[in-house]
Amino acid sequence: MTEMNDQIDRKLLEALVCPLTRGPLKYDRAKGELISEGASLAFPIRDGIPIMLVDEARKLSD
């Protein structure tokens, strides 16, 4: 895995789910976040590591 701030391993993305809904996540490369549309949350990726804590997630505006 190279340049993890710009990309996330596809296999890792397939394995990760939203901790609230257990639904799929979408990778937002521009913002460096994993998006849970079901929970309306954006989970940050810091130093190539997805932070899957609800307390660390950003609420998505409608």
mmCIF file of C-alpha atoms in Angstrom:
data_model
loop_
_atom_site.group_PDB
_atom_site.id
_atom_site.type_symbol
_atom_site.label_atom_id
_atom_site.label_comp_id
_atom_site.label_asym_id
_atom_site.label_seq_id
_atom_site.Cartn_x
_atom_site.Cartn_y
_atom_site.Cartn_z
ATOM 1 C CA MET A 1 0.000 0.000 0.000
ATOM 2 C CA THR A 2 1.451 3.295 -1.052
ATOM 3 C CA GLU A 3 0.351 6.858 -0.462
ATOM 4 C CA MET A 4 -2.321 5.827 2.026
ATOM 5 C CA ASN A 5 -3.458 9.418 2.480
ATOM 6 C CA ASP A 6 -4.600 9.340 -1.153
ATOM 7 C CA GLN A 7 -5.878 5.780 -1.355
ATOM 8 C CA ILE A 8 -6.994 2.924 0.819
ATOM 9 C CA ASP A 9 -6.460 -0.756 0.122
ATOM 10 C CA ARG A 10 -9.493 -2.146 -1.712
ATOM 11 C CA LYS A 11 -9.519 -5.371 0.298
ATOM 12 C CA LEU A 12 -9.548 -3.382 3.535
ATOM 13 C CA LEU A 13 -12.402 -1.228 2.251
ATOM 14 C CA GLU A 14 -14.397 -4.351 1.340
ATOM 15 C CA ALA A 15 -13.903 -5.756 4.860
ATOM 16 C CA LEU A 16 -14.817 -2.585 6.757
ATOM 17 C CA VAL A 17 -18.419 -1.752 7.594
ATOM 18 C CA CYS A 18 -20.083 1.075 9.468
ATOM 19 C CA PRO A 19 -19.923 0.340 13.214
ATOM 20 C CA LEU A 20 -23.505 1.615 13.653
ATOM 21 C CA THR A 21 -25.397 0.189 10.702
ATOM 22 C CA ARG A 22 -23.046 -2.609 9.615
ATOM 23 C CA GLY A 23 -23.619 -1.215 6.142
ATOM 24 C CA PRO A 24 -21.072 -0.559 3.389
ATOM 25 C CA LEU A 25 -18.699 2.388 3.330
ATOM 26 C CA LYS A 26 -17.698 4.578 0.397
ATOM 27 C CA TYR A 27 -14.211 6.019 0.110
ATOM 28 C CA ASP A 28 -14.033 9.790 -0.413
ATOM 29 C CA ARG A 29 -10.514 10.272 -1.746
ATOM 30 C CA ALA A 30 -10.740 14.084 -1.819
ATOM 31 C CA LYS A 31 -11.581 14.337 1.888
ATOM 32 C CA GLY A 32 -9.740 11.225 3.075
ATOM 33 C CA GLU A 33 -12.836 9.772 4.708
ATOM 34 C CA LEU A 34 -14.965 6.655 4.697
ATOM 35 C CA ILE A 35 -18.613 7.572 4.241
ATOM 36 C CA SER A 36 -21.534 5.709 5.787
ATOM 37 C CA GLU A 37 -24.629 6.937 3.993
ATOM 38 C CA GLY A 38 -26.877 4.858 6.261
ATOM 39 C CA ALA A 39 -25.585 6.536 9.421
ATOM 40 C CA SER A 40 -24.851 9.903 7.750
ATOM 41 C CA LEU A 41 -21.318 9.795 9.139
ATOM 42 C CA ALA A 42 -17.839 10.309 7.689
ATOM 43 C CA PHE A 43 -15.023 8.404 9.378
ATOM 44 C CA PRO A 44 -11.565 9.991 9.054
ATOM 45 C CA ILE A 45 -8.473 8.250 7.744
ATOM 46 C CA ARG A 46 -5.360 9.347 9.638
ATOM 47 C CA ASP A 47 -1.894 8.271 8.539
ATOM 48 C CA GLY A 48 -3.511 5.588 6.393
ATOM 49 C CA ILE A 49 -5.550 4.164 9.281
ATOM 50 C CA PRO A 50 -9.352 4.342 9.201
ATOM 51 C CA ILE A 51 -10.662 5.656 12.528
ATOM 52 C CA MET A 52 -13.891 3.693 12.953
ATOM 53 C CA LEU A 53 -15.040 5.351 16.175
ATOM 54 C CA VAL A 54 -18.434 7.041 16.146
ATOM 55 C CA ASP A 55 -17.098 9.741 18.492
ATOM 56 C CA GLU A 56 -14.422 10.617 15.901
ATOM 57 C CA ALA A 57 -16.803 10.646 12.924
ATOM 58 C CA ARG A 58 -18.116 13.787 11.281
ATOM 59 C CA LYS A 59 -21.885 14.129 10.816
ATOM 60 C CA LEU A 60 -22.903 14.585 7.211
ATOM 61 C CA SER A 61 -25.207 17.476 6.499
ATOM 62 C CA ASP A 62 -28.418 16.790 4.595
#
